[in-house]
mmCIF file of C-alpha atoms in Angstrom:
data_model
loop_
_atom_site.group_PDB
_atom_site.id
_atom_site.type_symbol
_atom_site.label_atom_id
_atom_site.label_comp_id
_atom_site.label_asym_id
_atom_site.label_seq_id
_atom_site.Cartn_x
_atom_site.Cartn_y
_atom_site.Cartn_z
ATOM 1 C CA MET A 4 28.979 -4.077 -43.461
ATOM 2 C CA ASP A 5 30.044 -1.630 -40.887
ATOM 3 C CA ALA A 6 30.758 1.855 -41.566
ATOM 4 C CA ARG A 7 34.243 0.960 -42.928
ATOM 5 C CA GLY A 8 32.990 -1.556 -45.133
ATOM 6 C CA LYS A 9 34.181 -4.774 -42.670
ATOM 7 C CA LYS A 10 30.832 -7.627 -43.103
ATOM 8 C CA ALA A 11 29.580 -7.770 -39.548
ATOM 9 C CA VAL A 12 26.912 -9.659 -38.609
ATOM 10 C CA VAL A 13 23.049 -7.848 -38.733
ATOM 11 C CA ILE A 14 21.199 -8.826 -35.553
ATOM 12 C CA PRO A 15 17.610 -8.609 -36.166
ATOM 13 C CA GLU A 16 15.327 -6.371 -34.192
ATOM 14 C CA VAL A 17 12.089 -6.141 -32.547
ATOM 15 C CA VAL A 18 9.602 -3.275 -32.024
ATOM 16 C CA LEU A 19 9.085 -2.537 -28.527
ATOM 17 C CA SER A 20 5.409 -1.060 -27.438
ATOM 18 C CA SER A 21 7.130 2.397 -27.067
ATOM 19 C CA GLY A 22 7.362 2.303 -30.587
ATOM 20 C CA LYS A 23 11.358 1.883 -30.586
ATOM 21 C CA LYS A 24 13.081 -0.844 -32.084
ATOM 22 C CA MET A 25 15.816 -3.146 -30.355
ATOM 23 C CA PRO A 26 18.411 -5.670 -31.385
ATOM 24 C CA VAL A 27 16.776 -9.312 -30.274
ATOM 25 C CA LEU A 28 20.413 -10.247 -29.200
ATOM 26 C CA GLY A 29 22.457 -7.998 -26.381
ATOM 27 C CA PHE A 30 25.730 -8.019 -25.092
ATOM 28 C CA GLY A 31 26.013 -8.129 -21.331
ATOM 29 C CA THR A 32 28.104 -6.482 -19.074
ATOM 30 C CA GLY A 33 27.066 -7.715 -15.870
ATOM 31 C CA VAL A 34 30.680 -9.735 -14.119
ATOM 32 C CA GLY A 35 31.710 -10.745 -11.090
ATOM 33 C CA LYS A 36 35.182 -9.016 -10.985
ATOM 34 C CA THR A 37 34.883 -5.754 -13.203
ATOM 35 C CA PRO A 38 37.729 -5.124 -15.459
ATOM 36 C CA PRO A 39 39.292 -1.648 -15.847
ATOM 37 C CA ALA A 40 36.721 0.624 -17.615
ATOM 38 C CA GLN A 41 39.238 1.102 -20.924
ATOM 39 C CA THR A 42 39.856 -2.745 -21.122
ATOM 40 C CA LEU A 43 36.222 -3.283 -21.020
ATOM 41 C CA ALA A 44 35.460 -0.770 -23.542
ATOM 42 C CA LEU A 45 38.391 -2.454 -25.998
ATOM 43 C CA ILE A 46 36.390 -5.951 -25.408
ATOM 44 C CA ILE A 47 32.920 -4.261 -26.442
ATOM 45 C CA LEU A 48 34.297 -2.685 -29.481
ATOM 46 C CA ASP A 49 35.400 -6.016 -30.439
ATOM 47 C CA ALA A 50 31.587 -6.732 -30.252
ATOM 48 C CA ILE A 51 30.749 -3.346 -32.175
ATOM 49 C CA GLU A 52 32.943 -4.962 -34.889
ATOM 50 C CA LEU A 53 31.173 -8.079 -35.377
ATOM 51 C CA GLY A 54 27.932 -6.166 -35.198
ATOM 52 C CA TYR A 55 26.586 -6.327 -31.799
ATOM 53 C CA ARG A 56 24.414 -2.890 -31.138
ATOM 54 C CA HIS A 57 22.616 -3.838 -28.073
ATOM 55 C CA PHE A 58 24.611 -3.535 -24.793
ATOM 56 C CA ASP A 59 23.259 -4.012 -21.030
ATOM 57 C CA THR A 60 24.883 -2.252 -18.126
ATOM 58 C CA ALA A 61 23.261 -1.074 -14.861
ATOM 59 C CA ALA A 62 24.429 0.743 -11.950
ATOM 60 C CA LEU A 63 24.912 -2.057 -9.874
ATOM 61 C CA TYR A 64 27.805 -3.598 -12.479
ATOM 62 C CA GLY A 65 30.165 -0.922 -12.411
ATOM 63 C CA THR A 66 30.288 -0.852 -16.376
ATOM 64 C CA GLU A 67 28.560 1.785 -17.654
ATOM 65 C CA GLU A 68 31.525 4.164 -18.195
ATOM 66 C CA ALA A 69 33.084 1.713 -20.286
ATOM 67 C CA VAL A 70 29.943 1.297 -22.409
ATOM 68 C CA GLY A 71 30.073 4.763 -22.659
ATOM 69 C CA LEU A 72 33.692 5.117 -23.327
ATOM 70 C CA ALA A 73 33.214 2.281 -25.976
ATOM 71 C CA VAL A 74 30.163 4.201 -27.650
ATOM 72 C CA ALA A 75 32.730 7.191 -27.988
ATOM 73 C CA GLN A 76 35.308 5.647 -29.716
ATOM 74 C CA ALA A 77 33.105 3.208 -31.827
ATOM 75 C CA LEU A 78 31.842 7.023 -33.251
ATOM 76 C CA GLU A 79 35.417 8.274 -33.282
ATOM 77 C CA ARG A 80 37.002 5.309 -35.171
ATOM 78 C CA GLY A 81 34.195 5.072 -37.492
ATOM 79 C CA LEU A 82 32.345 1.955 -36.636
ATOM 80 C CA VAL A 83 29.247 3.080 -36.919
ATOM 81 C CA LYS A 84 27.646 6.326 -37.959
ATOM 82 C CA SER A 85 25.952 7.770 -35.011
ATOM 83 C CA ARG A 86 24.630 7.407 -31.625
ATOM 84 C CA GLU A 87 21.341 6.284 -32.980
ATOM 85 C CA GLU A 88 22.706 2.900 -34.144
ATOM 86 C CA PHE A 89 23.063 1.701 -30.535
ATOM 87 C CA PHE A 90 20.298 0.804 -27.964
ATOM 88 C CA ILE A 91 21.764 1.233 -24.843
ATOM 89 C CA THR A 92 20.293 -0.470 -21.631
ATOM 90 C CA SER A 93 20.928 0.208 -18.079
ATOM 91 C CA LYS A 94 19.264 -0.040 -14.827
ATOM 92 C CA LEU A 95 18.264 1.275 -11.573
ATOM 93 C CA TRP A 96 19.727 -0.038 -8.519
ATOM 94 C CA CYS A 97 17.510 -0.788 -5.312
ATOM 95 C CA PRO A 98 18.445 2.323 -2.805
ATOM 96 C CA ASP A 99 17.345 4.612 -5.493
ATOM 97 C CA ALA A 100 13.700 2.505 -6.259
ATOM 98 C CA HIS A 101 11.986 5.420 -5.033
ATOM 99 C CA HIS A 102 9.583 7.825 -6.240
ATOM 100 C CA ASP A 103 12.444 11.171 -5.618
ATOM 101 C CA LEU A 104 15.742 9.193 -6.066
ATOM 102 C CA VAL A 105 14.820 8.009 -9.632
ATOM 103 C CA LEU A 106 15.422 10.730 -11.994
ATOM 104 C CA PRO A 107 18.431 11.708 -10.090
ATOM 105 C CA ALA A 108 20.005 8.116 -10.338
ATOM 106 C CA LEU A 109 19.205 7.949 -13.887
ATOM 107 C CA LYS A 110 20.766 11.273 -14.569
ATOM 108 C CA SER A 111 24.088 9.668 -12.443
ATOM 109 C CA THR A 112 23.753 6.977 -14.971
ATOM 110 C CA LEU A 113 23.752 9.251 -18.077
ATOM 111 C CA GLN A 114 26.684 10.699 -16.504
ATOM 112 C CA ARG A 115 28.880 7.816 -16.320
ATOM 113 C CA LEU A 116 27.683 7.044 -20.051
ATOM 114 C CA GLY A 117 28.495 10.229 -21.236
ATOM 115 C CA LEU A 118 25.218 9.966 -22.838
ATOM 116 C CA GLU A 119 21.763 12.401 -23.533
ATOM 117 C CA TYR A 120 19.690 9.336 -23.203
ATOM 118 C CA VAL A 121 19.556 5.826 -22.911
ATOM 119 C CA ASP A 122 17.170 3.285 -25.119
ATOM 120 C CA LEU A 123 15.866 1.645 -22.403
ATOM 121 C CA TYR A 124 16.051 1.903 -18.611
ATOM 122 C CA LEU A 125 14.872 -0.904 -16.032
ATOM 123 C CA ILE A 126 13.779 -0.834 -12.295
ATOM 124 C CA HIS A 127 16.446 -3.694 -11.983
ATOM 125 C CA TRP A 128 14.427 -5.653 -8.858
ATOM 126 C CA PRO A 129 11.068 -4.937 -7.324
ATOM 127 C CA VAL A 130 13.201 -3.985 -4.176
ATOM 128 C CA ARG A 131 14.000 -0.874 -2.104
ATOM 129 C CA MET A 132 17.228 -0.708 -0.050
ATOM 130 C CA LYS A 133 18.205 2.267 2.301
ATOM 131 C CA PRO A 134 20.007 4.722 0.382
ATOM 132 C CA GLY A 135 23.717 4.608 0.234
ATOM 133 C CA THR A 136 23.975 0.416 0.346
ATOM 134 C CA THR A 137 26.057 -0.919 -2.444
ATOM 135 C CA GLY A 138 25.809 -4.346 -3.704
ATOM 136 C CA VAL A 139 23.579 -6.939 -3.205
ATOM 137 C CA PRO A 140 22.531 -6.860 0.672
ATOM 138 C CA THR A 141 24.435 -8.658 2.783
ATOM 139 C CA SER A 142 22.239 -7.602 5.629
ATOM 140 C CA LYS A 143 18.201 -7.830 5.567
ATOM 141 C CA ASP A 144 18.248 -4.441 7.724
ATOM 142 C CA VAL A 145 18.470 -2.507 4.848
ATOM 143 C CA LEU A 146 15.700 -3.796 3.154
ATOM 144 C CA LEU A 147 12.651 -0.930 2.880
ATOM 145 C CA PRO A 148 9.065 -1.318 1.534
ATOM 146 C CA PHE A 149 8.841 -0.986 -2.046
ATOM 147 C CA ASP A 150 6.467 1.607 -3.187
ATOM 148 C CA ILE A 151 5.655 0.030 -6.627
ATOM 149 C CA THR A 152 3.463 2.594 -8.073
ATOM 150 C CA GLY A 153 5.106 5.770 -7.123
ATOM 151 C CA THR A 154 8.290 4.308 -8.370
ATOM 152 C CA TRP A 155 6.861 3.329 -11.718
ATOM 153 C CA GLU A 156 5.463 7.287 -12.110
ATOM 154 C CA ALA A 157 9.046 8.840 -11.883
ATOM 155 C CA MET A 158 10.266 6.181 -14.365
ATOM 156 C CA GLU A 159 7.691 7.498 -16.651
ATOM 157 C CA GLU A 160 8.776 10.853 -16.024
ATOM 158 C CA CYS A 161 12.176 10.185 -17.442
ATOM 159 C CA SER A 162 10.421 8.676 -20.302
ATOM 160 C CA ARG A 163 8.649 11.838 -20.699
ATOM 161 C CA LEU A 164 11.839 13.918 -20.429
ATOM 162 C CA GLY A 165 13.473 11.643 -23.339
ATOM 163 C CA LEU A 166 16.137 10.741 -20.813
ATOM 164 C CA ALA A 167 14.916 7.026 -21.422
ATOM 165 C CA LYS A 168 13.752 6.242 -24.818
ATOM 166 C CA SER A 169 11.555 3.395 -23.645
ATOM 167 C CA ILE A 170 11.280 2.375 -19.783
ATOM 168 C CA GLY A 171 10.278 -1.439 -18.344
ATOM 169 C CA VAL A 172 11.510 -3.526 -15.317
ATOM 170 C CA SER A 173 13.573 -6.734 -14.645
ATOM 171 C CA ASN A 174 12.743 -9.434 -12.312
ATOM 172 C CA PHE A 175 9.143 -8.641 -11.906
ATOM 173 C CA GLY A 176 5.918 -11.289 -11.508
ATOM 174 C CA THR A 177 2.999 -11.252 -13.113
ATOM 175 C CA LYS A 178 0.980 -9.585 -9.832
ATOM 176 C CA LYS A 179 3.897 -7.085 -10.009
ATOM 177 C CA LEU A 180 2.962 -6.271 -13.436
ATOM 178 C CA SER A 181 -0.431 -6.045 -13.351
ATOM 179 C CA GLN A 182 -0.181 -3.884 -10.439
ATOM 180 C CA ILE A 183 2.175 -1.429 -12.937
ATOM 181 C CA LEU A 184 -0.343 -1.836 -15.522
ATOM 182 C CA ASP A 185 -3.428 -0.827 -13.399
ATOM 183 C CA ASN A 186 -1.777 2.392 -12.496
ATOM 184 C CA ALA A 187 0.040 3.685 -15.657
ATOM 185 C CA THR A 188 0.130 5.591 -18.406
ATOM 186 C CA ILE A 189 3.511 4.259 -20.034
ATOM 187 C CA PRO A 190 3.117 0.643 -19.693
ATOM 188 C CA PRO A 191 6.926 -1.397 -19.119
ATOM 189 C CA ALA A 192 7.960 -1.911 -22.722
ATOM 190 C CA VAL A 193 10.381 -4.951 -21.439
ATOM 191 C CA ASN A 194 10.746 -7.382 -18.652
ATOM 192 C CA GLN A 195 14.136 -8.375 -18.352
ATOM 193 C CA VAL A 196 14.164 -11.800 -16.345
ATOM 194 C CA GLU A 197 16.165 -15.088 -15.490
ATOM 195 C CA MET A 198 15.125 -17.422 -18.993
ATOM 196 C CA ASN A 199 17.199 -20.700 -19.886
ATOM 197 C CA PRO A 200 16.674 -24.015 -20.991
ATOM 198 C CA SER A 201 16.181 -24.726 -17.066
ATOM 199 C CA TRP A 202 13.857 -22.018 -16.366
ATOM 200 C CA GLN A 203 11.778 -21.437 -19.436
ATOM 201 C CA GLN A 204 9.146 -19.009 -17.840
ATOM 202 C CA GLU A 205 6.501 -20.580 -20.122
ATOM 203 C CA LYS A 206 3.364 -18.498 -18.048
ATOM 204 C CA LEU A 207 5.643 -15.211 -17.484
ATOM 205 C CA ARG A 208 5.969 -15.240 -21.100
ATOM 206 C CA ASP A 209 2.111 -16.006 -22.233
ATOM 207 C CA PHE A 210 1.026 -13.158 -19.755
ATOM 208 C CA CYS A 211 3.494 -10.630 -21.064
ATOM 209 C CA LYS A 212 2.507 -11.383 -24.918
ATOM 210 C CA VAL A 213 -0.845 -10.798 -23.674
ATOM 211 C CA LYS A 214 -0.173 -7.692 -21.923
ATOM 212 C CA GLY A 215 2.453 -6.732 -24.757
ATOM 213 C CA ILE A 216 5.556 -6.406 -22.623
ATOM 214 C CA HIS A 217 8.676 -7.863 -24.443
ATOM 215 C CA VAL A 218 10.609 -10.393 -22.575
ATOM 216 C CA THR A 219 14.435 -10.262 -22.608
ATOM 217 C CA ALA A 220 16.360 -13.159 -21.532
ATOM 218 C CA TRP A 221 19.249 -12.497 -18.712
ATOM 219 C CA SER A 222 21.538 -15.850 -18.196
ATOM 220 C CA PRO A 223 20.186 -17.195 -21.124
ATOM 221 C CA LEU A 224 22.938 -20.222 -20.960
ATOM 222 C CA GLY A 225 21.697 -21.276 -17.649
ATOM 223 C CA PHE A 226 23.610 -23.671 -15.864
ATOM 224 C CA TYR A 227 25.804 -24.096 -19.117
ATOM 225 C CA GLY A 228 27.424 -20.699 -18.500
ATOM 226 C CA ALA A 229 26.850 -20.539 -14.804
ATOM 227 C CA THR A 230 28.401 -23.661 -13.014
ATOM 228 C CA SER A 231 31.171 -21.064 -11.136
ATOM 229 C CA TRP A 232 28.051 -19.967 -9.015
ATOM 230 C CA ALA A 233 25.211 -21.544 -9.521
ATOM 231 C CA THR A 234 23.789 -23.945 -6.303
ATOM 232 C CA LYS A 235 24.224 -27.411 -6.689
ATOM 233 C CA PRO A 236 23.177 -30.300 -8.083
ATOM 234 C CA TRP A 237 23.492 -28.514 -11.171
ATOM 235 C CA ILE A 238 21.005 -29.658 -14.255
ATOM 236 C CA ASP A 239 22.451 -31.679 -17.326
ATOM 237 C CA TYR A 240 22.343 -30.030 -20.191
ATOM 238 C CA ALA A 241 22.877 -33.816 -22.445
ATOM 239 C CA ILE A 242 20.059 -33.360 -24.930
ATOM 240 C CA ILE A 243 21.304 -29.833 -25.930
ATOM 241 C CA LYS A 244 24.817 -31.203 -26.396
ATOM 242 C CA GLU A 245 23.198 -33.911 -28.455
ATOM 243 C CA ILE A 246 21.815 -31.566 -30.376
ATOM 244 C CA ALA A 247 24.581 -28.835 -30.982
ATOM 245 C CA ALA A 248 26.871 -32.003 -32.085
ATOM 246 C CA ALA A 249 23.949 -33.140 -34.375
ATOM 247 C CA LYS A 250 23.778 -29.902 -36.179
ATOM 248 C CA GLY A 251 27.434 -28.923 -35.933
ATOM 249 C CA LYS A 252 26.857 -25.837 -33.526
ATOM 250 C CA SER A 253 27.868 -24.975 -30.477
ATOM 251 C CA VAL A 254 25.845 -25.651 -27.113
ATOM 252 C CA ALA A 255 25.728 -21.807 -26.420
ATOM 253 C CA GLN A 256 24.340 -21.370 -30.261
ATOM 254 C CA VAL A 257 21.910 -23.807 -29.860
ATOM 255 C CA ILE A 258 20.566 -22.366 -26.372
ATOM 256 C CA LEU A 259 20.524 -18.763 -27.675
ATOM 257 C CA ARG A 260 18.651 -20.349 -30.584
ATOM 258 C CA SER A 261 16.300 -21.799 -28.723
ATOM 259 C CA ILE A 262 15.092 -18.786 -26.962
ATOM 260 C CA ILE A 263 15.045 -16.313 -29.959
ATOM 261 C CA GLN A 264 13.476 -18.971 -31.946
ATOM 262 C CA GLN A 265 10.193 -18.675 -29.448
ATOM 263 C CA GLY A 266 9.489 -15.572 -30.996
ATOM 264 C CA GLU A 267 9.179 -12.056 -28.679
ATOM 265 C CA VAL A 268 11.809 -12.981 -26.703
ATOM 266 C CA SER A 269 15.267 -11.145 -27.156
ATOM 267 C CA ALA A 270 18.255 -12.689 -25.193
ATOM 268 C CA ILE A 271 21.525 -10.854 -23.397
ATOM 269 C CA SER A 272 24.508 -13.145 -23.892
ATOM 270 C CA ARG A 273 27.751 -12.358 -22.314
ATOM 271 C CA SER A 274 31.317 -13.335 -23.430
ATOM 272 C CA PHE A 275 34.147 -11.571 -23.483
ATOM 273 C CA ASN A 276 36.137 -13.907 -25.856
ATOM 274 C CA LYS A 277 35.827 -12.508 -29.675
ATOM 275 C CA GLU A 278 35.685 -16.184 -30.995
ATOM 276 C CA ARG A 279 32.507 -16.913 -28.715
ATOM 277 C CA MET A 280 31.076 -13.477 -28.974
ATOM 278 C CA LYS A 281 31.117 -14.058 -32.542
ATOM 279 C CA ASP A 282 29.615 -17.593 -32.388
ATOM 280 C CA ASN A 283 26.673 -16.481 -30.155
ATOM 281 C CA ALA A 284 26.048 -14.112 -32.908
ATOM 282 C CA GLN A 285 25.579 -16.400 -35.611
ATOM 283 C CA ILE A 286 22.279 -17.647 -34.615
ATOM 284 C CA PHE A 287 20.095 -16.134 -37.275
ATOM 285 C CA ASP A 288 20.395 -18.376 -40.765
ATOM 286 C CA TRP A 289 19.340 -21.486 -39.362
ATOM 287 C CA GLU A 290 16.706 -23.041 -37.566
ATOM 288 C CA LEU A 291 15.768 -26.002 -34.683
ATOM 289 C CA THR A 292 13.432 -28.184 -35.466
ATOM 290 C CA GLU A 293 10.161 -28.910 -33.389
ATOM 291 C CA ASP A 294 11.014 -32.189 -32.353
ATOM 292 C CA GLU A 295 14.526 -30.333 -30.811
ATOM 293 C CA MET A 296 12.301 -27.384 -29.443
ATOM 294 C CA ASN A 297 10.318 -30.139 -27.776
ATOM 295 C CA LYS A 298 13.151 -31.913 -26.385
ATOM 296 C CA ILE A 299 14.357 -28.760 -24.927
ATOM 297 C CA LYS A 300 11.281 -28.200 -23.052
ATOM 298 C CA GLU A 301 11.459 -31.390 -21.249
ATOM 299 C CA ILE A 302 14.836 -30.192 -19.367
ATOM 300 C CA PRO A 303 13.716 -30.231 -15.489
ATOM 301 C CA GLN A 304 13.048 -26.807 -14.477
ATOM 302 C CA ARG A 305 14.738 -24.918 -11.493
ATOM 303 C CA ARG A 306 15.879 -20.935 -10.804
ATOM 304 C CA LEU A 307 19.560 -20.078 -10.921
ATOM 305 C CA ASN A 308 18.962 -17.076 -8.657
ATOM 306 C CA ALA A 309 15.972 -16.997 -6.410
ATOM 307 C CA GLY A 310 16.866 -13.854 -5.172
ATOM 308 C CA ASP A 311 16.448 -14.885 -1.554
ATOM 309 C CA PHE A 312 18.924 -11.997 -0.161
ATOM 310 C CA PHE A 313 15.848 -10.158 -0.898
ATOM 311 C CA VAL A 314 13.889 -12.297 1.385
ATOM 312 C CA SER A 315 13.368 -11.893 5.061
ATOM 313 C CA GLU A 316 10.837 -12.380 7.488
ATOM 314 C CA ASP A 317 10.920 -8.783 8.912
ATOM 315 C CA SER A 318 10.778 -7.567 5.161
ATOM 316 C CA GLN A 319 8.258 -7.160 2.546
ATOM 317 C CA TYR A 320 9.125 -10.582 0.533
ATOM 318 C CA LYS A 321 8.831 -13.282 3.732
ATOM 319 C CA SER A 322 9.362 -15.620 1.183
ATOM 320 C CA VAL A 323 10.460 -16.123 -2.363
ATOM 321 C CA GLU A 324 7.334 -17.121 -3.315
ATOM 322 C CA ASP A 325 6.217 -13.532 -2.092
ATOM 323 C CA LEU A 326 9.332 -12.438 -4.540
ATOM 324 C CA TRP A 327 8.190 -14.271 -7.287
ATOM 325 C CA ASP A 328 4.632 -13.898 -6.930
ATOM 326 C CA GLY A 329 3.854 -17.198 -6.509
ATOM 327 C CA ASN A 330 6.217 -18.774 -9.036
ATOM 328 C CA PRO A 331 9.284 -19.286 -6.917
#
């Protein structure tokens, strides 16, 4: 139940290498056309009433203000008892991926959120762009060499100052993770990556498990949830539709359950529809069979987002293979 006595879904938590607990299902706020801050805050408040406590934002998304408003209003309305009930993730955007710019960028994020700290701060991509660049690059001229070691040192400083309770990365492959681990005093707690039925990340998950890095899935619904922007041909999820029909569940529920059920993996789901928000969270009191999980593993594999906007003959990453450490 929430602070007002209403019944809400209880989302399980995982303990990160930092010692902090993180709900295994988060609510994503990255969307193509960002709603006005108060409009999105009301949507997030619906999610809070349903039981969501982990909210994922980023400097890139333009939704940090809305998340902060929702947290403040949830406290005012008594939906939660304290800020500590929330787990707020934000991300460093590429123009600030430089040793001297990380801490100021986090302070700006905290100002937009209206919070004293974030629970998790991630390097959004292993990429640096010219300061002042906004959004995804439309010109390869803005790409600069990325100093992975220096940038991570600055992330560690954010952690030591208590401004980020946990730190991690997003869209990092095994070689780049190894480079951080070879030099880190505080290892990444999380690697948030594309993971869904058509990009299951088995090798990366195995590597992260050995190294104590928790994997979080972005775009967990894959081609089922991204057909408005995904490159064709789309991969068919017919087998998941069959499983969903047989179990009386939605396709989204089966997909999210298949990710969570793998263990040591979490997911960031995103729907601004209250009924779908509720359905997405109803995945913790049932399981998929071993046979059903194996059928899902047989789905053809292809990335939704190759990140080719960061690739150029004149840049640090001359191919998608370079960007993804040989696993394009």
